Every structure is written in C-alpha cells, then in structure tokens.
Amino acid sequence: MKLSTKVTELTNIIAPAVAACDVALWGIEFAPQGNRSLLRIYIEALPEEQAQDKQVTIENCAAVNHQVSGILEVHDPIAGEFILEVSSPGFDRAFFSDEQMHGYVGQTVSLRLIQAIGEGDQKRRKATGTLDSIDATSLKLTSSDGQQFEIALSNIDKANLIYEDA
C-alpha cells in the first residue's frame, strides 16, 4: 500500500496536530475533485486507552478538526476549497500501512491487488480470507473455500478489515 506524495505531505503536516489532541492518526485519504477536494482523517484511541476499552468520541473528532483546520490554514497544502472530515476508522477499517495489519492476524481481511494472482481461470485481483500471518515482505491468507495464498505486500493496492459480529 503505497501512499501518494500528497498524502505523505499531508500526513507530515497533520500528524503533530492529531497527536496534540491525545489520539492516534490511523490514516488519511485525499481525493482531489477539481476545485473542491475531500480530506478525510481517521483517528483512533491511543494504545493505552484501547487497552481500557476507550473509543474515539465525537469530542475527539471535533478537537482534531479544529486543530487540523488551523494547521492547514497556516501551511495551505491544498489548492482550492476542500472538505475536511474526521472520524474513527470503524469496524471495517482500511489499512494504510502494512504494519497496521500485524494486529489483525486471525481476522478476515479483503484485499484489492495490483496484479492478479492464481492460475488460469482462477486468476483474481481481489482476495478475501483469514489473515494467517504477515512478515516484512508478504502475508498468508486462507479464503473461505480453504484456498491458501501468499501475497507480496508490494502487490496490495488496498486492504480492509472485514467486520464479523461474534
């Protein structure tokens, strides 16, 4: 999952403002749309607060929105108008880095791949299954029909957690 240069620039500007609000930055989505772009920031509770079952609140989102708005006015990294949204990543969270997936081994993930995997008629650019393991270069996934895949991390375009109600 490679971040665009613009998302990397925005992350560097926004991360300190988010940290000042006592929450963690999970990821940033930036969608330029002509003269009106969308900047979506995902935040989550700090790890020690997660251990105490504390969740992101509306107040956290409002505080981050206020802090980030001020920082963006000073740095002005986005040309034209933009909409700023701040939220929790939710149960079906998108992963913005390979490192984020390490905490979800044993859970179901959905992947969109850059290049198809599989043989012959079984080639696919999407894979969903249980995340069996992940290391520095690849992950192993078992689909619901029992197929096992080893997928290079460099081949992952997008990854999401699939929420399963226990």
Short mmCIF file of N, CA and C in Angstrom, two decimals:
data_model
loop_
_atom_site.label_atom_id
_atom_site.label_comp_id
_atom_site.label_asym_id
_atom_site.label_seq_id
_atom_site.Cartn_x
_atom_site.Cartn_y
_atom_site.Cartn_z
N MET A 1 0.83 -1.16 0.00
CA MET A 1 0.00 0.00 0.00
C MET A 1 0.89 1.24 0.00
N LYS A 2 1.04 1.78 -1.17
CA LYS A 2 1.90 2.93 -1.33
C LYS A 2 1.07 4.20 -1.22
N LEU A 3 1.54 5.12 -0.39
CA LEU A 3 0.85 6.39 -0.23
C LEU A 3 1.33 7.37 -1.28
N SER A 4 0.42 8.19 -1.76
CA SER A 4 0.81 9.21 -2.73
C SER A 4 1.70 10.26 -2.06
N THR A 5 2.40 10.99 -2.88
CA THR A 5 3.26 12.06 -2.38
C THR A 5 2.44 13.08 -1.60
N LYS A 6 1.25 13.40 -2.10
CA LYS A 6 0.39 14.39 -1.44
C LYS A 6 -0.07 13.88 -0.08
N VAL A 7 -0.46 12.61 0.01
CA VAL A 7 -0.89 12.06 1.29
C VAL A 7 0.28 12.04 2.27
N THR A 8 1.46 11.72 1.80
CA THR A 8 2.65 11.74 2.66
C THR A 8 2.90 13.16 3.18
N GLU A 9 2.80 14.15 2.29
CA GLU A 9 2.99 15.55 2.69
C GLU A 9 1.94 15.95 3.74
N LEU A 10 0.68 15.61 3.48
CA LEU A 10 -0.39 15.94 4.42
C LEU A 10 -0.21 15.24 5.76
N THR A 11 0.22 14.00 5.72
CA THR A 11 0.47 13.26 6.97
C THR A 11 1.53 13.95 7.81
N ASN A 12 2.60 14.38 7.18
CA ASN A 12 3.67 15.07 7.90
C ASN A 12 3.19 16.37 8.54
N ILE A 13 2.28 17.05 7.89
CA ILE A 13 1.74 18.31 8.42
C ILE A 13 0.72 18.04 9.52
N ILE A 14 -0.14 17.04 9.32
CA ILE A 14 -1.28 16.81 10.19
C ILE A 14 -0.95 15.99 11.44
N ALA A 15 -0.01 15.06 11.36
CA ALA A 15 0.28 14.14 12.47
C ALA A 15 0.53 14.85 13.80
N PRO A 16 1.35 15.91 13.85
CA PRO A 16 1.56 16.57 15.14
C PRO A 16 0.28 17.19 15.72
N ALA A 17 -0.58 17.73 14.86
CA ALA A 17 -1.84 18.32 15.33
C ALA A 17 -2.75 17.25 15.91
N VAL A 18 -2.78 16.08 15.30
CA VAL A 18 -3.60 14.98 15.80
C VAL A 18 -3.04 14.51 17.15
N ALA A 19 -1.74 14.35 17.24
CA ALA A 19 -1.11 13.90 18.48
C ALA A 19 -1.39 14.89 19.62
N ALA A 20 -1.47 16.17 19.31
CA ALA A 20 -1.76 17.18 20.33
C ALA A 20 -3.15 17.02 20.92
N CYS A 21 -4.00 16.29 20.24
CA CYS A 21 -5.38 16.05 20.71
C CYS A 21 -5.50 14.74 21.48
N ASP A 22 -4.37 14.11 21.79
CA ASP A 22 -4.33 12.86 22.57
C ASP A 22 -5.07 11.71 21.91
N VAL A 23 -4.97 11.62 20.58
CA VAL A 23 -5.46 10.48 19.82
C VAL A 23 -4.38 10.10 18.82
N ALA A 24 -4.52 8.94 18.21
CA ALA A 24 -3.55 8.46 17.23
C ALA A 24 -4.09 8.65 15.81
N LEU A 25 -3.21 8.99 14.90
CA LEU A 25 -3.57 9.11 13.48
C LEU A 25 -3.55 7.72 12.88
N TRP A 26 -4.69 7.25 12.38
CA TRP A 26 -4.77 5.94 11.74
C TRP A 26 -4.43 6.06 10.26
N GLY A 27 -4.96 7.09 9.59
CA GLY A 27 -4.67 7.26 8.17
C GLY A 27 -5.36 8.47 7.59
N ILE A 28 -4.98 8.78 6.36
CA ILE A 28 -5.52 9.94 5.66
C ILE A 28 -5.91 9.52 4.25
N GLU A 29 -7.08 9.97 3.82
CA GLU A 29 -7.50 9.82 2.42
C GLU A 29 -7.62 11.22 1.84
N PHE A 30 -7.06 11.42 0.65
CA PHE A 30 -7.18 12.70 -0.03
C PHE A 30 -7.70 12.44 -1.43
N ALA A 31 -8.83 13.07 -1.75
CA ALA A 31 -9.45 12.88 -3.07
C ALA A 31 -9.60 14.24 -3.74
N PRO A 32 -8.65 14.60 -4.61
CA PRO A 32 -8.80 15.87 -5.32
C PRO A 32 -9.95 15.78 -6.30
N GLN A 33 -10.82 16.77 -6.26
CA GLN A 33 -12.00 16.76 -7.12
C GLN A 33 -12.19 18.15 -7.71
N GLY A 34 -11.31 18.53 -8.62
CA GLY A 34 -11.40 19.86 -9.23
C GLY A 34 -11.09 20.94 -8.21
N ASN A 35 -12.01 21.89 -8.08
CA ASN A 35 -11.81 22.99 -7.14
C ASN A 35 -12.26 22.66 -5.72
N ARG A 36 -12.84 21.50 -5.51
CA ARG A 36 -13.31 21.12 -4.17
C ARG A 36 -12.85 19.70 -3.88
N SER A 37 -11.84 19.58 -3.04
CA SER A 37 -11.26 18.28 -2.71
C SER A 37 -11.84 17.77 -1.39
N LEU A 38 -11.59 16.49 -1.12
CA LEU A 38 -12.02 15.87 0.14
C LEU A 38 -10.78 15.38 0.88
N LEU A 39 -10.65 15.79 2.12
CA LEU A 39 -9.59 15.33 3.00
C LEU A 39 -10.26 14.63 4.17
N ARG A 40 -10.05 13.32 4.27
CA ARG A 40 -10.65 12.51 5.33
C ARG A 40 -9.53 12.01 6.23
N ILE A 41 -9.66 12.28 7.53
CA ILE A 41 -8.67 11.88 8.52
C ILE A 41 -9.31 10.85 9.45
N TYR A 42 -8.63 9.72 9.63
CA TYR A 42 -9.10 8.68 10.54
C TYR A 42 -8.24 8.70 11.79
N ILE A 43 -8.89 8.74 12.95
CA ILE A 43 -8.18 8.75 14.22
C ILE A 43 -8.66 7.59 15.08
N GLU A 44 -7.81 7.19 16.02
CA GLU A 44 -8.23 6.16 16.96
C GLU A 44 -7.64 6.47 18.32
N ALA A 45 -8.16 5.79 19.33
CA ALA A 45 -7.67 5.98 20.69
C ALA A 45 -6.20 5.56 20.76
N LEU A 46 -5.47 6.20 21.67
CA LEU A 46 -4.08 5.81 21.88
C LEU A 46 -4.04 4.37 22.39
N PRO A 47 -2.96 3.64 22.12
CA PRO A 47 -2.90 2.21 22.51
C PRO A 47 -3.23 1.95 23.98
N GLU A 48 -2.75 2.78 24.89
CA GLU A 48 -3.04 2.55 26.31
C GLU A 48 -4.52 2.76 26.61
N GLU A 49 -5.19 3.64 25.87
CA GLU A 49 -6.62 3.85 26.06
C GLU A 49 -7.42 2.71 25.44
N GLN A 50 -6.91 2.14 24.34
CA GLN A 50 -7.59 0.99 23.73
C GLN A 50 -7.63 -0.17 24.70
N ALA A 51 -6.56 -0.33 25.47
CA ALA A 51 -6.50 -1.42 26.45
C ALA A 51 -7.57 -1.23 27.52
N GLN A 52 -8.01 0.02 27.73
CA GLN A 52 -9.05 0.31 28.72
C GLN A 52 -10.42 0.42 28.04
N ASP A 53 -10.52 -0.07 26.80
CA ASP A 53 -11.76 -0.05 26.03
C ASP A 53 -12.32 1.35 25.79
N LYS A 54 -11.43 2.33 25.71
CA LYS A 54 -11.87 3.69 25.39
C LYS A 54 -11.90 3.83 23.87
N GLN A 55 -12.92 4.49 23.38
CA GLN A 55 -13.13 4.66 21.95
C GLN A 55 -12.99 6.13 21.57
N VAL A 56 -12.87 6.38 20.28
CA VAL A 56 -12.87 7.74 19.76
C VAL A 56 -14.28 8.32 19.94
N THR A 57 -14.34 9.55 20.42
CA THR A 57 -15.63 10.21 20.65
C THR A 57 -15.83 11.33 19.63
N ILE A 58 -17.05 11.84 19.59
CA ILE A 58 -17.35 13.00 18.75
C ILE A 58 -16.49 14.18 19.19
N GLU A 59 -16.27 14.30 20.49
CA GLU A 59 -15.44 15.39 21.01
C GLU A 59 -14.00 15.27 20.48
N ASN A 60 -13.47 14.04 20.41
CA ASN A 60 -12.13 13.84 19.84
C ASN A 60 -12.10 14.31 18.39
N CYS A 61 -13.12 13.93 17.63
CA CYS A 61 -13.18 14.31 16.21
C CYS A 61 -13.27 15.82 16.05
N ALA A 62 -14.07 16.47 16.89
CA ALA A 62 -14.21 17.92 16.82
C ALA A 62 -12.90 18.61 17.17
N ALA A 63 -12.20 18.10 18.18
CA ALA A 63 -10.91 18.70 18.57
C ALA A 63 -9.88 18.57 17.45
N VAL A 64 -9.82 17.39 16.83
CA VAL A 64 -8.88 17.18 15.73
C VAL A 64 -9.25 18.07 14.55
N ASN A 65 -10.53 18.17 14.25
CA ASN A 65 -10.99 19.03 13.16
C ASN A 65 -10.54 20.47 13.39
N HIS A 66 -10.70 20.95 14.60
CA HIS A 66 -10.30 22.33 14.95
C HIS A 66 -8.79 22.51 14.80
N GLN A 67 -8.02 21.59 15.37
CA GLN A 67 -6.55 21.68 15.32
C GLN A 67 -6.04 21.61 13.87
N VAL A 68 -6.54 20.64 13.13
CA VAL A 68 -6.07 20.44 11.76
C VAL A 68 -6.48 21.61 10.86
N SER A 69 -7.67 22.13 11.06
CA SER A 69 -8.11 23.29 10.26
C SER A 69 -7.12 24.45 10.40
N GLY A 70 -6.70 24.70 11.63
CA GLY A 70 -5.73 25.78 11.87
C GLY A 70 -4.40 25.51 11.20
N ILE A 71 -3.91 24.29 11.31
CA ILE A 71 -2.63 23.91 10.69
C ILE A 71 -2.71 24.04 9.17
N LEU A 72 -3.83 23.60 8.60
CA LEU A 72 -3.97 23.66 7.14
C LEU A 72 -4.07 25.10 6.64
N GLU A 73 -4.66 25.99 7.44
CA GLU A 73 -4.71 27.40 7.06
C GLU A 73 -3.31 28.00 7.01
N VAL A 74 -2.47 27.62 7.95
CA VAL A 74 -1.10 28.14 8.01
C VAL A 74 -0.26 27.59 6.86
N HIS A 75 -0.30 26.27 6.65
CA HIS A 75 0.55 25.63 5.64
C HIS A 75 -0.03 25.69 4.23
N ASP A 76 -1.34 25.74 4.11
CA ASP A 76 -2.05 25.83 2.83
C ASP A 76 -1.56 24.81 1.78
N PRO A 77 -1.59 23.50 2.14
CA PRO A 77 -1.07 22.48 1.21
C PRO A 77 -2.06 22.03 0.13
N ILE A 78 -3.32 22.48 0.23
CA ILE A 78 -4.35 22.03 -0.70
C ILE A 78 -4.83 23.22 -1.52
N ALA A 79 -4.68 23.10 -2.83
CA ALA A 79 -5.14 24.18 -3.72
C ALA A 79 -6.67 24.19 -3.78
N GLY A 80 -7.25 25.36 -3.72
CA GLY A 80 -8.71 25.47 -3.82
C GLY A 80 -9.40 25.11 -2.52
N GLU A 81 -10.70 24.94 -2.61
CA GLU A 81 -11.51 24.59 -1.44
C GLU A 81 -11.41 23.09 -1.17
N PHE A 82 -11.68 22.73 0.10
CA PHE A 82 -11.71 21.31 0.44
C PHE A 82 -12.67 21.08 1.59
N ILE A 83 -13.16 19.87 1.66
CA ILE A 83 -14.00 19.43 2.77
C ILE A 83 -13.12 18.60 3.69
N LEU A 84 -13.16 18.90 4.98
CA LEU A 84 -12.39 18.16 5.97
C LEU A 84 -13.34 17.30 6.79
N GLU A 85 -13.07 15.99 6.80
CA GLU A 85 -13.84 15.05 7.62
C GLU A 85 -12.89 14.36 8.58
N VAL A 86 -13.33 14.18 9.81
CA VAL A 86 -12.54 13.47 10.82
C VAL A 86 -13.45 12.40 11.41
N SER A 87 -12.96 11.15 11.45
CA SER A 87 -13.78 10.07 12.01
C SER A 87 -12.90 8.94 12.52
N SER A 88 -13.54 8.00 13.17
CA SER A 88 -12.90 6.76 13.58
C SER A 88 -12.78 5.87 12.35
N PRO A 89 -11.79 4.98 12.30
CA PRO A 89 -11.69 4.07 11.15
C PRO A 89 -12.82 3.05 11.11
N GLY A 90 -13.54 2.85 12.19
CA GLY A 90 -14.69 1.95 12.21
C GLY A 90 -14.29 0.48 12.25
N PHE A 91 -15.32 -0.37 12.26
CA PHE A 91 -15.10 -1.81 12.34
C PHE A 91 -14.49 -2.38 11.06
N ASP A 92 -14.85 -1.79 9.92
CA ASP A 92 -14.34 -2.28 8.63
C ASP A 92 -13.19 -1.41 8.14
N ARG A 93 -12.31 -1.11 9.03
CA ARG A 93 -11.23 -0.15 8.79
C ARG A 93 -10.35 -0.49 7.60
N ALA A 94 -9.98 0.55 6.90
CA ALA A 94 -8.99 0.42 5.83
C ALA A 94 -7.62 0.42 6.49
N PHE A 95 -6.70 -0.31 5.91
CA PHE A 95 -5.32 -0.30 6.38
C PHE A 95 -4.53 0.65 5.50
N PHE A 96 -3.74 1.52 6.12
CA PHE A 96 -2.95 2.50 5.39
C PHE A 96 -1.48 2.11 5.34
N SER A 97 -1.10 1.09 6.11
CA SER A 97 0.28 0.60 6.07
C SER A 97 0.27 -0.90 6.39
N ASP A 98 1.33 -1.56 5.96
CA ASP A 98 1.47 -2.99 6.23
C ASP A 98 1.53 -3.26 7.74
N GLU A 99 2.19 -2.36 8.47
CA GLU A 99 2.37 -2.54 9.91
C GLU A 99 1.03 -2.61 10.64
N GLN A 100 0.03 -1.88 10.14
CA GLN A 100 -1.27 -1.88 10.80
C GLN A 100 -1.93 -3.25 10.78
N MET A 101 -1.63 -4.06 9.79
CA MET A 101 -2.26 -5.38 9.67
C MET A 101 -1.74 -6.38 10.69
N HIS A 102 -0.57 -6.15 11.26
CA HIS A 102 0.02 -7.10 12.20
C HIS A 102 -0.90 -7.40 13.38
N GLY A 103 -1.66 -6.42 13.83
CA GLY A 103 -2.54 -6.62 14.97
C GLY A 103 -3.84 -7.35 14.63
N TYR A 104 -4.01 -7.75 13.37
CA TYR A 104 -5.26 -8.36 12.94
C TYR A 104 -5.09 -9.77 12.39
N VAL A 105 -3.97 -10.42 12.72
CA VAL A 105 -3.77 -11.82 12.32
C VAL A 105 -4.88 -12.65 12.96
N GLY A 106 -5.47 -13.54 12.17
CA GLY A 106 -6.57 -14.37 12.64
C GLY A 106 -7.94 -13.80 12.28
N GLN A 107 -7.96 -12.58 11.77
CA GLN A 107 -9.23 -11.95 11.39
C GLN A 107 -9.37 -11.93 9.87
N THR A 108 -10.56 -11.62 9.40
CA THR A 108 -10.85 -11.62 7.97
C THR A 108 -10.50 -10.26 7.35
N VAL A 109 -9.78 -10.31 6.24
CA VAL A 109 -9.42 -9.10 5.51
C VAL A 109 -9.81 -9.24 4.04
N SER A 110 -10.00 -8.10 3.41
CA SER A 110 -10.29 -8.04 1.99
C SER A 110 -9.18 -7.26 1.32
N LEU A 111 -8.64 -7.80 0.24
CA LEU A 111 -7.53 -7.17 -0.46
C LEU A 111 -7.89 -6.89 -1.91
N ARG A 112 -7.47 -5.74 -2.40
CA ARG A 112 -7.51 -5.45 -3.83
C ARG A 112 -6.05 -5.41 -4.26
N LEU A 113 -5.74 -6.20 -5.29
CA LEU A 113 -4.35 -6.39 -5.70
C LEU A 113 -4.00 -5.59 -6.94
N ILE A 114 -2.73 -5.30 -7.08
CA ILE A 114 -2.24 -4.59 -8.25
C ILE A 114 -2.19 -5.53 -9.45
N GLN A 115 -1.64 -6.73 -9.22
CA GLN A 115 -1.59 -7.74 -10.27
C GLN A 115 -2.34 -8.99 -9.80
N ALA A 116 -3.03 -9.64 -10.73
CA ALA A 116 -3.82 -10.83 -10.42
C ALA A 116 -2.93 -11.96 -9.91
N ILE A 117 -3.50 -12.77 -9.02
CA ILE A 117 -2.82 -13.97 -8.52
C ILE A 117 -3.66 -15.17 -8.92
N GLY A 118 -3.08 -16.35 -8.85
CA GLY A 118 -3.80 -17.58 -9.18
C GLY A 118 -3.39 -18.11 -10.54
N GLU A 119 -4.00 -19.21 -10.91
CA GLU A 119 -3.69 -19.90 -12.16
C GLU A 119 -4.88 -19.92 -13.10
N GLY A 120 -4.63 -19.80 -14.39
CA GLY A 120 -5.65 -19.99 -15.43
C GLY A 120 -6.93 -19.20 -15.19
N ASP A 121 -8.06 -19.94 -15.12
CA ASP A 121 -9.36 -19.33 -14.90
C ASP A 121 -9.53 -18.82 -13.47
N GLN A 122 -8.64 -19.21 -12.61
CA GLN A 122 -8.75 -18.84 -11.19
C GLN A 122 -8.02 -17.53 -10.86
N LYS A 123 -7.52 -16.82 -11.87
CA LYS A 123 -6.82 -15.56 -11.60
C LYS A 123 -7.78 -14.54 -11.02
N ARG A 124 -7.29 -13.79 -10.04
CA ARG A 124 -8.12 -12.79 -9.39
C ARG A 124 -7.30 -11.61 -8.91
N ARG A 125 -7.96 -10.45 -8.90
CA ARG A 125 -7.33 -9.24 -8.37
C ARG A 125 -7.90 -8.86 -7.01
N LYS A 126 -8.85 -9.65 -6.53
CA LYS A 126 -9.42 -9.44 -5.20
C LYS A 126 -9.29 -10.74 -4.43
N ALA A 127 -9.01 -10.61 -3.15
CA ALA A 127 -8.91 -11.79 -2.29
C ALA A 127 -9.46 -11.44 -0.92
N THR A 128 -10.26 -12.34 -0.38
CA THR A 128 -10.82 -12.16 0.96
C THR A 128 -10.61 -13.45 1.72
N GLY A 129 -10.18 -13.33 2.95
CA GLY A 129 -9.97 -14.51 3.77
C GLY A 129 -9.35 -14.17 5.10
N THR A 130 -9.03 -15.22 5.84
CA THR A 130 -8.41 -15.06 7.15
C THR A 130 -6.93 -14.74 6.97
N LEU A 131 -6.49 -13.69 7.64
CA LEU A 131 -5.08 -13.31 7.63
C LEU A 131 -4.34 -14.28 8.55
N ASP A 132 -3.60 -15.21 7.95
CA ASP A 132 -2.91 -16.23 8.73
C ASP A 132 -1.60 -15.73 9.33
N SER A 133 -0.85 -14.96 8.55
CA SER A 133 0.42 -14.42 9.04
C SER A 133 0.85 -13.28 8.13
N ILE A 134 1.76 -12.47 8.64
CA ILE A 134 2.33 -11.37 7.87
C ILE A 134 3.76 -11.17 8.32
N ASP A 135 4.64 -10.94 7.36
CA ASP A 135 6.03 -10.63 7.69
C ASP A 135 6.44 -9.38 6.90
N ALA A 136 7.71 -9.14 6.77
CA ALA A 136 8.21 -7.90 6.15
C ALA A 136 7.91 -7.82 4.65
N THR A 137 7.68 -8.95 3.98
CA THR A 137 7.52 -8.91 2.53
C THR A 137 6.21 -9.49 2.00
N SER A 138 5.53 -10.32 2.80
CA SER A 138 4.31 -10.96 2.29
C SER A 138 3.35 -11.30 3.42
N LEU A 139 2.15 -11.69 3.04
CA LEU A 139 1.18 -12.19 4.00
C LEU A 139 0.60 -13.48 3.47
N LYS A 140 0.06 -14.28 4.38
CA LYS A 140 -0.60 -15.53 4.01
C LYS A 140 -2.06 -15.40 4.39
N LEU A 141 -2.91 -15.84 3.45
CA LEU A 141 -4.35 -15.67 3.56
C LEU A 141 -5.02 -16.99 3.21
N THR A 142 -6.05 -17.38 3.97
CA THR A 142 -6.85 -18.56 3.65
C THR A 142 -8.27 -18.10 3.35
N SER A 143 -8.74 -18.39 2.12
CA SER A 143 -10.09 -17.97 1.72
C SER A 143 -11.12 -18.88 2.38
N SER A 144 -12.39 -18.48 2.29
CA SER A 144 -13.47 -19.26 2.92
C SER A 144 -13.60 -20.66 2.34
N ASP A 145 -13.15 -20.86 1.08
CA ASP A 145 -13.21 -22.20 0.47
C ASP A 145 -11.94 -23.01 0.73
N GLY A 146 -11.06 -22.49 1.61
CA GLY A 146 -9.87 -23.24 2.01
C GLY A 146 -8.63 -23.00 1.17
N GLN A 147 -8.73 -22.20 0.12
CA GLN A 147 -7.55 -21.90 -0.69
C GLN A 147 -6.59 -21.04 0.11
N GLN A 148 -5.30 -21.35 -0.02
CA GLN A 148 -4.28 -20.56 0.67
C GLN A 148 -3.49 -19.76 -0.34
N PHE A 149 -3.20 -18.53 0.01
CA PHE A 149 -2.46 -17.62 -0.86
C PHE A 149 -1.33 -16.98 -0.08
N GLU A 150 -0.20 -16.82 -0.75
CA GLU A 150 0.87 -15.98 -0.23
C GLU A 150 0.95 -14.79 -1.16
N ILE A 151 0.78 -13.61 -0.61
CA ILE A 151 0.67 -12.40 -1.41
C ILE A 151 1.75 -11.42 -1.00
N ALA A 152 2.51 -10.95 -1.98
CA ALA A 152 3.54 -9.95 -1.70
C ALA A 152 2.89 -8.65 -1.24
N LEU A 153 3.42 -8.05 -0.20
CA LEU A 153 2.87 -6.80 0.29
C LEU A 153 2.93 -5.71 -0.78
N SER A 154 3.94 -5.78 -1.63
CA SER A 154 4.08 -4.80 -2.71
C SER A 154 2.99 -4.94 -3.77
N ASN A 155 2.23 -6.04 -3.75
CA ASN A 155 1.16 -6.28 -4.71
C ASN A 155 -0.21 -5.84 -4.17
N ILE A 156 -0.26 -5.30 -2.96
CA ILE A 156 -1.53 -4.90 -2.36
C ILE A 156 -1.80 -3.43 -2.67
N ASP A 157 -2.93 -3.20 -3.34
CA ASP A 157 -3.35 -1.83 -3.65
C ASP A 157 -4.17 -1.26 -2.50
N LYS A 158 -5.07 -2.07 -1.95
CA LYS A 158 -5.95 -1.62 -0.88
C LYS A 158 -6.29 -2.81 0.00
N ALA A 159 -6.39 -2.58 1.31
CA ALA A 159 -6.73 -3.65 2.25
C ALA A 159 -7.70 -3.12 3.30
N ASN A 160 -8.70 -3.94 3.64
CA ASN A 160 -9.69 -3.59 4.65
C ASN A 160 -9.92 -4.76 5.57
N LEU A 161 -10.23 -4.45 6.82
CA LEU A 161 -10.70 -5.45 7.75
C LEU A 161 -12.16 -5.72 7.45
N ILE A 162 -12.58 -6.97 7.52
CA ILE A 162 -13.99 -7.32 7.35
C ILE A 162 -14.56 -7.58 8.74
N TYR A 163 -15.51 -6.78 9.13
CA TYR A 163 -16.12 -6.92 10.44
C TYR A 163 -17.01 -8.15 10.48
N GLU A 164 -16.80 -8.97 11.50
CA GLU A 164 -17.62 -10.15 11.71
C GLU A 164 -18.17 -10.11 13.10
N ASP A 165 -19.49 -10.03 13.21
CA ASP A 165 -20.16 -9.98 14.50
C ASP A 165 -20.04 -11.34 15.17
N ALA A 166 -19.47 -11.34 16.34
CA ALA A 166 -19.23 -12.62 17.06
C ALA A 166 -20.47 -13.21 17.63
#
